[in-house]
CSV table of C-alpha atoms and ligand atoms in Angstrom, one decimal:
chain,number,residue,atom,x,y,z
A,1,UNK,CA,-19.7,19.1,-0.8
A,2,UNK,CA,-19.7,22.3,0.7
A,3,UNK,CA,-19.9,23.1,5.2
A,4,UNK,CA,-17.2,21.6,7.5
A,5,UNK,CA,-14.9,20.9,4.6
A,6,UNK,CA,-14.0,22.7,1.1
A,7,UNK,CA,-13.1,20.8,-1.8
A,8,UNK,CA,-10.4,21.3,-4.3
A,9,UNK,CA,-10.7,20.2,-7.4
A,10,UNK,CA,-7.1,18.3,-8.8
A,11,UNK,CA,-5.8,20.9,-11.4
A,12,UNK,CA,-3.0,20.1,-13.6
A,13,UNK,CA,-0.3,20.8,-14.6
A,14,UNK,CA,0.5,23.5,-12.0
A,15,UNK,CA,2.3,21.0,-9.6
A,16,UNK,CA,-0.7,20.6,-7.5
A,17,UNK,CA,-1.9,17.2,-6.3
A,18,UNK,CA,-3.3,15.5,-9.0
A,19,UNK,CA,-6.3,13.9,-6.5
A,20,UNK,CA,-8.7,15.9,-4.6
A,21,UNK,CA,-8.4,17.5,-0.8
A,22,UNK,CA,-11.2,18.1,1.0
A,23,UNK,CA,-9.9,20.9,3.6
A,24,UNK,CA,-11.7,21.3,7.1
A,25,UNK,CA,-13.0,24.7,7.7
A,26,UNK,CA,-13.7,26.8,11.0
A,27,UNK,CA,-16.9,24.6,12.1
A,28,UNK,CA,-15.0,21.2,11.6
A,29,UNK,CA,-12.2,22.0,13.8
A,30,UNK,CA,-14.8,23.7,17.4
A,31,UNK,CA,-12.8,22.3,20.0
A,32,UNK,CA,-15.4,19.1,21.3
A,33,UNK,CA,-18.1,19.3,18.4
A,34,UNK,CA,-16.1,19.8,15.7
A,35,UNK,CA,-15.0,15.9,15.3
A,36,UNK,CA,-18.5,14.9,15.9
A,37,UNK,CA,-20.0,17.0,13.1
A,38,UNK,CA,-17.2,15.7,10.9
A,39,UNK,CA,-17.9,11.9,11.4
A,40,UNK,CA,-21.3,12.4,10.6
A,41,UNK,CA,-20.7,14.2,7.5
A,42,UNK,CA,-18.7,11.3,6.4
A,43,UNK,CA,-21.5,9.0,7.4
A,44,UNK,CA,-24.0,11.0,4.9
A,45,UNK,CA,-21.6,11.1,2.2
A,46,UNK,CA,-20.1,8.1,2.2
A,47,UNK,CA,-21.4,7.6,-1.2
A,48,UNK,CA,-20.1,10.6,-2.6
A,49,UNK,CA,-16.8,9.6,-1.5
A,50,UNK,CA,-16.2,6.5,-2.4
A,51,UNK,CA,-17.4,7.8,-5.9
A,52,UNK,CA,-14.7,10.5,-5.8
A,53,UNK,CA,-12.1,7.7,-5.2
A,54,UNK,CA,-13.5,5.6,-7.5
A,55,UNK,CA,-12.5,8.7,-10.2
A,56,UNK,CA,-9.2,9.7,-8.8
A,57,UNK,CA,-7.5,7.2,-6.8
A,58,UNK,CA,-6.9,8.9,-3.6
A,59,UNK,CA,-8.5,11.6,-1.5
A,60,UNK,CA,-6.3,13.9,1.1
A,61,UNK,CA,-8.4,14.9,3.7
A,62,UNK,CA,-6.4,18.1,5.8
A,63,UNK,CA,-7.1,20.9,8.3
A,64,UNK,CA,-9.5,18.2,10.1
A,65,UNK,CA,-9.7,17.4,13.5
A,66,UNK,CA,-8.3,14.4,14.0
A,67,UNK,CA,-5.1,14.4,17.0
A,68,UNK,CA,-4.8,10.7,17.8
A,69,UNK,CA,-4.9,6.7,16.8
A,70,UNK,CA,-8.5,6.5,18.6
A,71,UNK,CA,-9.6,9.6,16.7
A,72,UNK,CA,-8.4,7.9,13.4
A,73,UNK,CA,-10.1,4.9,14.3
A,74,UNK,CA,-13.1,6.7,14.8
A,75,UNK,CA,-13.1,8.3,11.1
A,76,UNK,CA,-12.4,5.2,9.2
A,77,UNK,CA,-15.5,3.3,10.8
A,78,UNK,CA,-17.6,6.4,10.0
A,79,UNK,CA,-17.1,5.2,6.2
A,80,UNK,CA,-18.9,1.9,7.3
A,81,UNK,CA,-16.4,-0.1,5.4
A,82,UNK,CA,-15.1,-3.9,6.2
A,83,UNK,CA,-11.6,-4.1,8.4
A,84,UNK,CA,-8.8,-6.1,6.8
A,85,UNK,CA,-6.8,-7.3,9.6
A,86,UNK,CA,-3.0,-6.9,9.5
A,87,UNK,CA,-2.8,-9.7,12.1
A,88,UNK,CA,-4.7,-12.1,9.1
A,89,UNK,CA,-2.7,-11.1,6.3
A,90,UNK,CA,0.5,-12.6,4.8
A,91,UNK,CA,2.2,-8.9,4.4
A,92,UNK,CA,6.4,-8.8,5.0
A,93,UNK,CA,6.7,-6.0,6.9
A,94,UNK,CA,6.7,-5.3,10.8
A,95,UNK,CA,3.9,-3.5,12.1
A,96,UNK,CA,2.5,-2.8,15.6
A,97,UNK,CA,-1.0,-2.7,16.4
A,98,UNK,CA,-2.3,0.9,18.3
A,99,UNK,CA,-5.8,0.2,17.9
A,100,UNK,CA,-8.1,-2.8,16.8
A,101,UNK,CA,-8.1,-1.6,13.3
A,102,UNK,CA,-5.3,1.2,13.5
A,103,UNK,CA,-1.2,0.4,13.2
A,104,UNK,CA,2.3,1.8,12.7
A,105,UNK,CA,2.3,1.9,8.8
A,106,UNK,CA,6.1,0.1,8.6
A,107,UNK,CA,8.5,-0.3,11.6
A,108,UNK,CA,11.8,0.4,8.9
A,109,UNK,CA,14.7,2.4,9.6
A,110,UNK,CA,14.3,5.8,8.5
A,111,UNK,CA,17.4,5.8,6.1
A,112,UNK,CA,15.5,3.0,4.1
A,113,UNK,CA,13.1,3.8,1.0
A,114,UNK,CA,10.1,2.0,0.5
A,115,UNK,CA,9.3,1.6,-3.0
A,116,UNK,CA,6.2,1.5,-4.7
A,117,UNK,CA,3.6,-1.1,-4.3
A,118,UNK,CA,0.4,-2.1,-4.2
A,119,UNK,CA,-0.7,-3.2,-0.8
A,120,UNK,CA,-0.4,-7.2,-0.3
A,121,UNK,CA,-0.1,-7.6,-4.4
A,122,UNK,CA,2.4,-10.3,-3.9
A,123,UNK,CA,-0.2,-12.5,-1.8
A,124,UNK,CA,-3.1,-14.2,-2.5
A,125,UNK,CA,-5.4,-12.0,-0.3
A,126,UNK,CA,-5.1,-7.6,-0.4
A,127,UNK,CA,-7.0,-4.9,0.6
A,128,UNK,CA,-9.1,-3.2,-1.6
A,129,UNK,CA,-8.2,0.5,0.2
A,130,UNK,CA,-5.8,2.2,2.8
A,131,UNK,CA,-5.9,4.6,5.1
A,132,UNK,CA,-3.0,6.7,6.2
A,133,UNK,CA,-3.3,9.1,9.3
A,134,UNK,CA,-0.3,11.6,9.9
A,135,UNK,CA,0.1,11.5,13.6
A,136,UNK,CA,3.5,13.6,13.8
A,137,UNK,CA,4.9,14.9,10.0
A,138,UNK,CA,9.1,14.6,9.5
A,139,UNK,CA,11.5,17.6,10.0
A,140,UNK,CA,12.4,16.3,6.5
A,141,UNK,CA,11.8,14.3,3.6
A,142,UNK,CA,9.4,10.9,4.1
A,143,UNK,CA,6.8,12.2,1.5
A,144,UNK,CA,4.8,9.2,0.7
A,145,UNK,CA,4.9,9.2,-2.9
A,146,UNK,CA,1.5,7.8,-4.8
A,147,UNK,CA,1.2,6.5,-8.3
A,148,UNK,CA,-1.8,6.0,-11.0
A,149,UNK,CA,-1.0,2.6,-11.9
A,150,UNK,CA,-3.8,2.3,-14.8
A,151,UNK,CA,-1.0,6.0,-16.1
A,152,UNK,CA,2.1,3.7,-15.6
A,153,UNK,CA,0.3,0.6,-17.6
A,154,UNK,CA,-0.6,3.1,-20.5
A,155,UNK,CA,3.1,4.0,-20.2
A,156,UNK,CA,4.5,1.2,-20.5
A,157,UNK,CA,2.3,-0.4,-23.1
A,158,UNK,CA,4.2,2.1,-24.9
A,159,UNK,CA,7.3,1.9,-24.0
A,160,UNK,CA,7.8,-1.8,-23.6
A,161,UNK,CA,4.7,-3.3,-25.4
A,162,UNK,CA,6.4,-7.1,-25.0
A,163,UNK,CA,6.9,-6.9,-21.8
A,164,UNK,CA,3.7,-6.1,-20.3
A,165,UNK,CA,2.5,-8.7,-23.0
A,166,UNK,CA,4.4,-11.9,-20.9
A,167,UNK,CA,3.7,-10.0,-17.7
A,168,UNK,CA,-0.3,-10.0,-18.5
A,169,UNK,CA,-0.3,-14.0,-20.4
A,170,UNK,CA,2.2,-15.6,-17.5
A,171,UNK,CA,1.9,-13.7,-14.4
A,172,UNK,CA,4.4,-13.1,-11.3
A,173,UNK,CA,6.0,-15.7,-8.7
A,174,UNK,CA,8.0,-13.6,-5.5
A,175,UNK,CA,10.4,-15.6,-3.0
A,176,UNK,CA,11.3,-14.1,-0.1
A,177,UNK,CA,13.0,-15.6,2.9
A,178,UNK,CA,11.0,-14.9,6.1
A,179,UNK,CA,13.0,-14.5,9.5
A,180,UNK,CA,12.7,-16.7,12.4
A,181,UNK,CA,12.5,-13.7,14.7
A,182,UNK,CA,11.2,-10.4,13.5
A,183,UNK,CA,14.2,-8.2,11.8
A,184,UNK,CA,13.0,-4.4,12.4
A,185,UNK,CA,15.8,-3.1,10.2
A,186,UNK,CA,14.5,-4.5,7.5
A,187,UNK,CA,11.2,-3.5,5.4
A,188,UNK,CA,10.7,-7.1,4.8
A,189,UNK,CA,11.2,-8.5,8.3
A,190,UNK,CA,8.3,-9.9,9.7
A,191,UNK,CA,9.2,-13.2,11.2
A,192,UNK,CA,7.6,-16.2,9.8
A,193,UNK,CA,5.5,-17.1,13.2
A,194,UNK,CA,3.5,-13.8,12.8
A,195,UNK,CA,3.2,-13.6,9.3
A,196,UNK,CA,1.9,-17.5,9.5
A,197,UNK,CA,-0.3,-17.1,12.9
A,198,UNK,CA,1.8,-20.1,14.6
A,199,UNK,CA,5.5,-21.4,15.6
A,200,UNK,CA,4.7,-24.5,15.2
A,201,UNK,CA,6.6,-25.6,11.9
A,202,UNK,CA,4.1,-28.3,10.8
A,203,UNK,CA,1.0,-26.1,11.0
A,204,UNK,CA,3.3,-23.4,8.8
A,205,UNK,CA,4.0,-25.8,5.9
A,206,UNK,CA,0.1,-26.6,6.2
A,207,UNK,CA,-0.8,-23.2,5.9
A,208,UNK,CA,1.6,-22.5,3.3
A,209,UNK,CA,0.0,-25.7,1.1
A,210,UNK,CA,-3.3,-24.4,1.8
A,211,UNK,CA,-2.4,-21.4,-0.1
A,212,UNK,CA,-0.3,-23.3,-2.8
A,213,UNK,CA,2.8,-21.3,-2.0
A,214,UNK,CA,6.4,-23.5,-2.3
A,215,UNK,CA,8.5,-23.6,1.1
A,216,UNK,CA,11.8,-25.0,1.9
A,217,UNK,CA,13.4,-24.9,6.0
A,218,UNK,CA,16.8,-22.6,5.9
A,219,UNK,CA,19.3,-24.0,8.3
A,220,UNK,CA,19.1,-21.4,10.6
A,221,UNK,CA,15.7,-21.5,10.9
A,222,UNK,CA,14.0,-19.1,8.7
A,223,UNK,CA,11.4,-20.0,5.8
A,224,UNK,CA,11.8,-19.4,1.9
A,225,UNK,CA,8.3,-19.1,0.6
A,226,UNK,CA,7.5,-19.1,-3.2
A,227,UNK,CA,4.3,-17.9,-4.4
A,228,UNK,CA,2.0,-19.2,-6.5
A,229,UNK,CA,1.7,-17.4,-9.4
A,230,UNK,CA,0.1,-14.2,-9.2
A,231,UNK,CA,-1.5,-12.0,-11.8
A,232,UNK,CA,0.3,-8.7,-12.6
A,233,UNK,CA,-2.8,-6.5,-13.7
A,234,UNK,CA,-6.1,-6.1,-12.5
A,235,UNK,CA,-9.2,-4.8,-14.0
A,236,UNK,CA,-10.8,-1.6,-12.6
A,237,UNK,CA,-14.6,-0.7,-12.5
A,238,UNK,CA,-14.4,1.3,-15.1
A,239,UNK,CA,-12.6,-1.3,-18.0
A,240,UNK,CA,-9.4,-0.2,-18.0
A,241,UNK,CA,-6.4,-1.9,-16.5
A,242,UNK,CA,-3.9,-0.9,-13.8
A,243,UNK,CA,-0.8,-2.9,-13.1
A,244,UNK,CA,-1.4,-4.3,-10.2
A,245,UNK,CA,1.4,-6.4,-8.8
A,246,UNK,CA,4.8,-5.8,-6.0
A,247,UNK,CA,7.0,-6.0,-8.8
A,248,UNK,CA,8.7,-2.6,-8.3
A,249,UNK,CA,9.0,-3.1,-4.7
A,250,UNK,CA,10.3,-6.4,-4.2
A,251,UNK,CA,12.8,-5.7,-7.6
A,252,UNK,CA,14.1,-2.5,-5.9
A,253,UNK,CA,13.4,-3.2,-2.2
A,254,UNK,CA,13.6,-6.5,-1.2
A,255,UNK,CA,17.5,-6.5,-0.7
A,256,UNK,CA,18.4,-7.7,3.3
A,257,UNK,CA,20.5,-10.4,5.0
A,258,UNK,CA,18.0,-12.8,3.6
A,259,UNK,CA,16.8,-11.4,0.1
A,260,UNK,CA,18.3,-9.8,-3.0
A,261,UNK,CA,15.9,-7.8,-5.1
A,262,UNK,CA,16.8,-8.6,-8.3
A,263,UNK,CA,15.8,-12.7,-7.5
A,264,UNK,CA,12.9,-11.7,-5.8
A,265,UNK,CA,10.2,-12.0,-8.6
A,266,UNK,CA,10.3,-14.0,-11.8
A,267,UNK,CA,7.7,-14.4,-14.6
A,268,UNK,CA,4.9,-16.9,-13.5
A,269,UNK,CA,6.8,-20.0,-15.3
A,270,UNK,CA,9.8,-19.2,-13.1
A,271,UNK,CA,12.3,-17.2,-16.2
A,272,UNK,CA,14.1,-14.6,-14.9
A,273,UNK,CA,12.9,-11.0,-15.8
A,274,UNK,CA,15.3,-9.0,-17.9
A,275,UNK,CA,16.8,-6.1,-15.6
A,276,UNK,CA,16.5,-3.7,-18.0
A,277,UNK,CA,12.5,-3.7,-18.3
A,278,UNK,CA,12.4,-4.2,-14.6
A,279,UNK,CA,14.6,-0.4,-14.4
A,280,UNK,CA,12.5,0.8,-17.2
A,281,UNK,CA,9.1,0.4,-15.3
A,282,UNK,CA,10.7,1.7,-12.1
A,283,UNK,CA,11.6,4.6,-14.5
A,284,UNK,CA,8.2,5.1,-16.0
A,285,UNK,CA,6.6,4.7,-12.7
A,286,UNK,CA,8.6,7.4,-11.3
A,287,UNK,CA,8.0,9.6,-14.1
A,288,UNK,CA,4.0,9.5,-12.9
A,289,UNK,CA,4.9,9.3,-9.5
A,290,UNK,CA,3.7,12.6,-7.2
A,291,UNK,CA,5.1,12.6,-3.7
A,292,UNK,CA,2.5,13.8,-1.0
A,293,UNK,CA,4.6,15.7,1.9
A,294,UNK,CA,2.7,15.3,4.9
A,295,UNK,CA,1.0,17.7,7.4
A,296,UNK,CA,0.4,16.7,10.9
A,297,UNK,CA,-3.7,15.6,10.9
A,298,UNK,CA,-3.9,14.7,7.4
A,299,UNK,CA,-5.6,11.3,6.6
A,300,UNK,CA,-5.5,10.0,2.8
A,301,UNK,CA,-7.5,7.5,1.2
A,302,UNK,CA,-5.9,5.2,-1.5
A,303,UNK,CA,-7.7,3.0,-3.8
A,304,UNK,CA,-5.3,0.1,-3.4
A,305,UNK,CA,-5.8,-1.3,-7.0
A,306,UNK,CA,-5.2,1.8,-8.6
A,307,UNK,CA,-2.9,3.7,-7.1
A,308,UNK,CA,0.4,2.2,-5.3
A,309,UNK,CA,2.4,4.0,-2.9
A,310,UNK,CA,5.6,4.0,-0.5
A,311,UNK,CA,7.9,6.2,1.5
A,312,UNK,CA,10.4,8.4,1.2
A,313,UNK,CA,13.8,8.0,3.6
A,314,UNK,CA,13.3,11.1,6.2
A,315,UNK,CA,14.7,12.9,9.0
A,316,UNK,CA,14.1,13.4,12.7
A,317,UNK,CA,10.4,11.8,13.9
A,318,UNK,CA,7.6,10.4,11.9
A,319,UNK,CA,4.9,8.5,12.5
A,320,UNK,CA,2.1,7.4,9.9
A,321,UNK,CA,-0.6,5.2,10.8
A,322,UNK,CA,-2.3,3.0,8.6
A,323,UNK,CA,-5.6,1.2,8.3
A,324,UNK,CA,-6.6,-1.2,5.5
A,325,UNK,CA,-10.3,-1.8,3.9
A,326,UNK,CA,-11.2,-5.3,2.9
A,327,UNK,CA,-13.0,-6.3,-0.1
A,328,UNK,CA,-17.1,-5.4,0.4
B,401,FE2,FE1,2.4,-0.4,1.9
């Protein structure tokens, strides 16, 4: 892949990325043409790409030019894949749209960590790949770290062989309580109306038994919603496995008004999960864990059922925007 973009092989071990970047050169970035040549290169090797993601994971695409939401927009149609509507999905967190296809990736305070996940795991229905677009990088901090989960599985069929046994025979249930009105201090505060498409409470519980979830009113108005039971790994392409679930997420994250993490996902027959394997895979996880510290322009790919991601707390501005990929 050579012309409007170099590409760097991961090397390891020398605290480089452990996923490729394909780096925009002098004819990529000539002011008016520049973006034009760059979508069509993606158009031809569309292929190529999706073959290199297939391999590592992720791709980090930097040095590009790419200034705005529209231009973003613009690139992730060049690859020709499906949209996966935030507006359709059953996602917790609050979002705003900037494009048809394009949004703010989490409206949270900046103080608060989001922890890693796979995109949507704890619903029925996820994306099969993301799209992040740095549109202004933080003075400090809010790295978005990125995680192999087929590494963390191998690690923790070490480490804690029993564990990923129940995990893989019972599956995962996740409660959260949704708000009745969006909460933007809260990672998990999208109101139950959005997240449901309606206010009308009737049409919500019929939604919600369409998709075999358990519900029950809070007095105040907000919805607890149960899952069904969700599998916690997934098979990739190539026949091994990647752990594949929001269990490390809603464990450490899910802590508002409303939720506490620690209750916020159980085995699939409902038995509480011993803390200490829930630290240990948070441990583990961290341990394969590489932080990507953003430059402004950059746009990464993930592979949303291999490798899980979140957000470091930062300081001054930042603003990521995100696109997901449904399933072809
Ligand atoms: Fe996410």
């Amino acid at each position: 892949m050579t012309d409007l973009w170099s590409y760097e092989m991961p090397s390891e071990g020398d605290g480089a990325l452990s996923f490729p970047c394909l780096r925009g050169n002098a004819e990529a970035n000539v002011p008016g043409k520049g973006f034009d040549a760059v979508l069509g290169r993606v158009r031809k090797q569309r292929g190529d790409l999706s073959g290199l993601l297939a391999e590592h994971g992720a791709l980090l695409f930097r040095d590009l030019p790419l200034q705005s939401a529209e231009d973003f927009d613009a690139f992730i149609a060049a690859f020709g894949w499906p949209n996966f509507r935030y507006a359709d999905s059953l996602s917790n967190a609050v979002r705003t749209n900037r494009t048809d296809r394009v949004f703010t990736a989490n409206e949270a305070p900046r103080s608060v960590e989001i922890f890693l996940h796979h995109e949507m795991a704890q619903t029925p229905t996820y994306p099969s790949k993301l799209f992040f677009f740095c549109e202004l990088a933080p003075d400090t901090g809010g790295e978005t770290p990125v995680c192999r989960s087929d590494k963390l599985l191998e690690r923790m069929r070490e480490e804690q062989p029993m564990f990923v046994k129940r995990c893989e025979e019972e599956g995962l249930r996740y409660t959260n309580v949704m708000p009745a009105a969006a909460d933007s201090a809260s990672g998990q505060g999208r109101s139950w109306t959005d997240t449901l498409g309606t206010s009308n409470r009737g049409e919500a519980e019929q939604k919600l038994d369409q998709l075999a979830y358990a519900w029950s009113w809070l007095a105040n108005g907000d919805l607890k919603v149960t899952t069904p039971v969700l599998p916690a790994l997934r098979d990739l392409p190539d026949g091994s496995q990647a752990f594949f679930n929001q269990l490390i997420a809603a464990y450490q994250g899910w802590n508002d008004n409303r939720n506490k993490g620690e209750k916020s996902v159980t085995f699939g027959t409902g038995e509480a999960i011993d803390a200490r394997d829930l630290a240990l895979t948070s441990q583990l996880a961290e341990e394969v864990t590489e932080d990507l510290a953003w430059q402004q322009g950059d746009v990464v790919l993930l592979d949303n059922f291999m490798m899980m991601h979140g957000r470091r707390p930062f300081g001054g501005k930042r603003s990521i925007l995100a696109s997901l990929i449904g399933n072809d």
